[in-house]
Amino acid sequence: MSVVVEARSRGGLSLSVILLEILPAALAVLLLAGVGVVHVTGRVMVVKMGYELSRLDAAGSALTRENDQLRLELATLRGPVRLEGIARSKLGLAPPAAGAVIHLKQ
Amino acid sequence: MRDLKNMQVVEGPSSGMRLRVVLLGAIFLALLAVVFGRAVHLQVHQQEKLKAFAEDQYVRAVEIPARRGDIFDRRGTPLAQSVEVDSVWVDPSLLGDRPAAARALGKALGVDRHELQEKLEKGRRFAWVKRQVTPAEAAKVKALELPGVGFLREPRRFYPQRELAAHVLGLVGTDAHGLDGLEKSFEDELSGERVTREGFRDAKGRKLLTNGVEDPQARQGAALTLTIDRQLQYVTEKALEKAVVDAKAVAGTAVVLDPHTGEVLALANVPRFNPNSPRHASEDALRNRAVTDTFEPGSTFKAFVIATALDEKVITESSEFDCEQGRLAIGRHVVHDTHPYGLLKPRGILQVSSNICAAKVAQKLGRERLVAAYERFGFGERAGLGLPGEGKGALPFPKAEIALATQAFGQGLTATALQLAAGYGALGNGGVLMRPYLVSKVVDPDGLVLLENGPTPVRRVVSEKAARQVVSMLESVVEPGGTAPRARLDEYRVAGKTGTAQKADPLAGGYSDKRIASFIGLVPAEAPKAVILVVIDEPMTDVYGGLVAAPAFKEIAQEAMPLLGVPPSRPGVVAAPALRAPPAKPAKSAVVAAIERLEQLDTVTESQAEGAVRVPDLRGKSGRVAVNALMGVALEPQLSGSGLVASQRPAAGTLVDRGTRISLQLAGPLPLGTP
């Protein structure tokens, strides 16, 4: 026989008995609320991480782009026409004659 | 607390009341069923449609363009690279004053404002203003702060070496598809894959990626490594351009090939074009003549005739032919030589390039064997370089006697420059024809090798002995008395052949008075490391290959040999480069110059002694000066350490045989300014 029925049979119900009666329901509500909070927190974190990922992806793309541009600039600066021009006009260099390049035996 | 014991029991509801409750319940149930049914309809039957509507509001699928693979030369120098640049678009509905906007955008981007205004007036929500703009142009447009103007990043192909090897690399269109050259041939490998990335977009228009991002390498195309040597390509293009300009010619072609591997080291065409701005180039300049154009090669073919005749034992090195004093009638045709000659041996035929004697050798060889030999050398079939539009040439069977004669000196048949270079490569490779190739490796971004080309022997075309004999004979061509003394190098032995062919006239039929002058050579002749072919189309100043093409050959060969690490054939000969004095360098004192002259005089005197030479005193000299001094007297230097020469063995003044190894011990710091 349940506690409430027992109390009724004794002629009255105390507060503690009533609290005891609604405890499972309260616990269930708390559990649901907890699950809800965890779920919402998770979703918020996912959204936050999504924004962070977007930001990092954009930053990564910008860096890749800058790297590509710098590599291109480097390759352009190393172009043989430019190098020869500088070597001849600024440094007074000339290509070595074939016999001037000596290959030593190991 | 309420007294529950005293509570009265309420009487049950009446039957009317019960009916009302039941009815009300039924109504609610029916309404609930309707709501449930509607929910099922929306959630199940219209799910796809409604989901799409919803996603359209907040999900954005962004297409990320593929990243085209780079192209490198054999030493890893980038020849083609892709960089993302801005493309400018506009939503005309958001623009206020369209004519003013068109004017401002046109000025900033260098676009015709009338065309632009026409686009804006069409009333669409999207229109390109200009694609793939420069950073400066993008900055100008941003500064205008026009509403409805946006930027989209698109990859653009750049060629940092500009015109260098442009015909080999080809072109890429605005939509990132290869249009010509290797860019077209290797489109599948280079292009990479477009990926679609899905993400949310919030009310403020910010991106929200919830499914992660793909690996950037997933959309990257494979990288190509070529056999081309950037420096050698530059030298070749420079020499060819000079030759074409000097000869006031229409065009020119040059090919440098490794005869042992078949690697194409340089492939040049003039006129050139800048692939970064191909719109400015004429159609003629875009053509890769070395691969697509076939021409009658002329006397360069005589080497194949002599090699085959020697191989077939139809002739020997000492066989003599009567060159008929420069005039030979065949039927109603007359074959001429440039000069009258009498009896000539095969070496002499090649040296003076006698058409008549070459024709007589071909007659002795016979039609079938001549054509079969040309086919073995790779003529009449594509070389298989993999470039678009590769020509294969025409090799008609010489039924008539005159056709046999003309084919012996390279007229009445056609070949590409590449085929000709590959044929001479076979002579330089001991008689084995190698398949020419341009792409050595294709590697995907993960490092997986998709394609790897290596030396591939096609077939033996003549015996090793016959090949060596012909190469040896071809050395006489660049000597005094030959047709191309201008191709002679002081430091390296050259085996080569000139060609001066008449051009066919497609309109009038027969031959025109226009010529194709060429020179092809193997260098160094004793162990060829490069085949160099120079073809000059319609030279105006002179028509002979020995005068027009040979100097370009010499210029290329002179710079190619040190680049390829080939030691000189004739040690001790050091030609001084034409040095321009550095602008800010102090002048050398007269005393120092006189001492240096004396030192040079000393070494030259010693080198002229016969048999033995005296070891020069090298102590205190820099390694380079010491090595030069030893090479000058035909002694072999062996260095150890760094700095200045501290000791030498054998000692200075010792008489030793030429070629003796002299050990030099270097030590101490090298003073500034020491050569």
Coordinates of C-alpha atoms in Angstrom, one line a residue, chain A residues 8 10-15 18 43 46-55 57-58 61-62 64-85 88-106, chain B residues 1 3-5 67 70 72 78 81-86 135 153 158-161 164 197 202 206-213 230-231 234 238 491-492 558-559 561-562 565-568 573-583 624 627-628 631 636-637 639 661:
Chain A
R8 CA -5.3 8.8 4.3
R10 CA -4.6 7.4 9.3
G11 CA -6.7 10.4 8.7
G12 CA -4.3 13.1 7.3
L13 CA -1.3 13.9 5.0
S14 CA 1.8 15.8 6.1
L15 CA 4.0 18.1 3.8
I18 CA 3.3 15.2 -0.3
R43 CA 24.4 23.6 -29.9
V46 CA 28.8 24.0 -32.2
V47 CA 27.7 27.4 -33.5
K48 CA 30.7 29.1 -31.8
M49 CA 33.1 26.5 -33.2
G50 CA 31.4 27.0 -36.6
Y51 CA 32.1 30.7 -36.5
E52 CA 35.7 30.0 -35.3
L53 CA 36.2 27.5 -38.1
S54 CA 34.9 30.0 -40.6
R55 CA 37.2 32.6 -39.3
D57 CA 39.3 29.0 -42.8
A58 CA 39.2 32.6 -44.1
S61 CA 42.8 31.1 -47.4
A62 CA 44.2 34.6 -47.0
T64 CA 47.6 30.7 -48.8
R65 CA 46.8 33.5 -51.2
E66 CA 49.6 35.6 -49.8
N67 CA 52.0 32.7 -49.9
D68 CA 51.1 32.1 -53.5
Q69 CA 51.6 35.8 -54.3
L70 CA 55.0 35.8 -52.6
R71 CA 56.1 32.7 -54.4
L72 CA 55.1 34.2 -57.7
E73 CA 56.9 37.4 -56.9
L74 CA 60.0 35.4 -56.0
A75 CA 59.9 33.4 -59.2
T76 CA 59.4 36.7 -61.2
L77 CA 62.3 38.3 -59.5
R78 CA 64.5 35.3 -60.3
G79 CA 63.7 35.5 -63.9
P80 CA 66.8 35.1 -66.1
V81 CA 66.2 38.3 -68.1
R82 CA 66.1 40.4 -64.9
L83 CA 69.1 38.6 -63.3
E84 CA 71.1 38.9 -66.5
G85 CA 70.3 42.6 -66.7
R88 CA 75.7 42.8 -66.6
S89 CA 74.7 46.4 -65.8
K90 CA 75.2 46.7 -62.1
L91 CA 77.8 44.1 -61.4
G92 CA 79.7 44.1 -64.6
L93 CA 79.5 40.3 -64.9
A94 CA 79.5 38.2 -68.1
P95 CA 78.8 34.5 -68.7
P96 CA 82.0 32.5 -68.2
A97 CA 83.7 31.1 -71.3
A98 CA 83.4 27.4 -71.7
G99 CA 87.0 26.8 -70.8
A100 CA 86.8 28.9 -67.7
V101 CA 84.5 26.5 -66.0
I102 CA 86.6 23.7 -64.6
H103 CA 85.1 20.5 -63.5
L104 CA 87.3 18.9 -60.9
K105 CA 87.4 15.1 -60.5
Q106 CA 86.2 13.8 -57.1
Chain B
M1 CA -3.8 22.3 6.4
D3 CA -9.3 18.7 6.6
L4 CA -9.7 16.1 4.1
K5 CA -11.9 13.9 6.2
R67 CA 43.7 24.9 -57.6
D70 CA 52.2 24.1 -60.9
F72 CA 58.4 23.3 -62.9
P78 CA 58.4 27.4 -61.3
Q81 CA 51.8 29.0 -61.0
S82 CA 48.2 29.8 -60.0
V83 CA 47.2 32.6 -57.6
E84 CA 43.8 33.5 -56.5
V85 CA 42.8 37.0 -57.7
D86 CA 39.6 39.1 -57.5
P135 CA 45.3 44.0 -57.1
R153 CA 38.1 35.1 -55.9
F158 CA 50.7 33.2 -64.1
Y159 CA 53.9 32.5 -65.9
P160 CA 56.7 34.1 -63.9
Q161 CA 59.3 33.6 -66.5
L164 CA 60.3 31.7 -71.5
R197 CA 31.3 23.4 -49.3
D202 CA 23.4 34.0 -40.3
R206 CA 28.4 35.7 -41.7
K207 CA 29.5 32.2 -42.7
L208 CA 29.0 29.4 -40.3
L209 CA 30.8 26.1 -41.1
T210 CA 29.3 23.2 -39.2
N211 CA 30.5 20.3 -41.3
G212 CA 34.2 21.0 -41.1
V213 CA 36.4 21.9 -44.1
R230 CA 65.3 27.1 -67.5
Q231 CA 68.7 28.6 -68.0
Y234 CA 66.8 31.2 -71.9
K238 CA 68.1 34.6 -76.7
E491 CA 86.9 24.5 -76.5
Y492 CA 84.7 21.7 -77.8
Q558 CA 79.0 27.7 -75.8
E559 CA 76.7 28.3 -72.9
M561 CA 78.3 22.9 -72.3
P562 CA 79.3 24.6 -68.9
G565 CA 78.9 20.2 -66.8
V566 CA 80.7 19.1 -69.8
P567 CA 84.5 19.5 -69.6
P568 CA 86.2 21.0 -72.7
V573 CA 91.9 26.8 -74.3
V574 CA 90.2 29.4 -72.3
A575 CA 88.5 32.1 -74.2
A576 CA 88.2 35.3 -72.2
P577 CA 84.6 36.4 -71.9
A578 CA 83.6 39.9 -73.1
L579 CA 83.6 41.5 -69.7
R580 CA 82.3 44.9 -69.1
A581 CA 84.1 46.6 -66.3
P582 CA 82.1 46.9 -63.1
P583 CA 81.0 50.5 -62.8
R624 CA 91.0 29.4 -59.3
V627 CA 93.7 25.7 -61.6
N628 CA 93.7 27.9 -64.6
M631 CA 95.0 23.7 -67.1
E636 CA 95.6 18.1 -64.0
P637 CA 94.9 20.0 -60.7
L639 CA 92.8 20.6 -54.8
R661 CA 98.2 15.3 -61.6

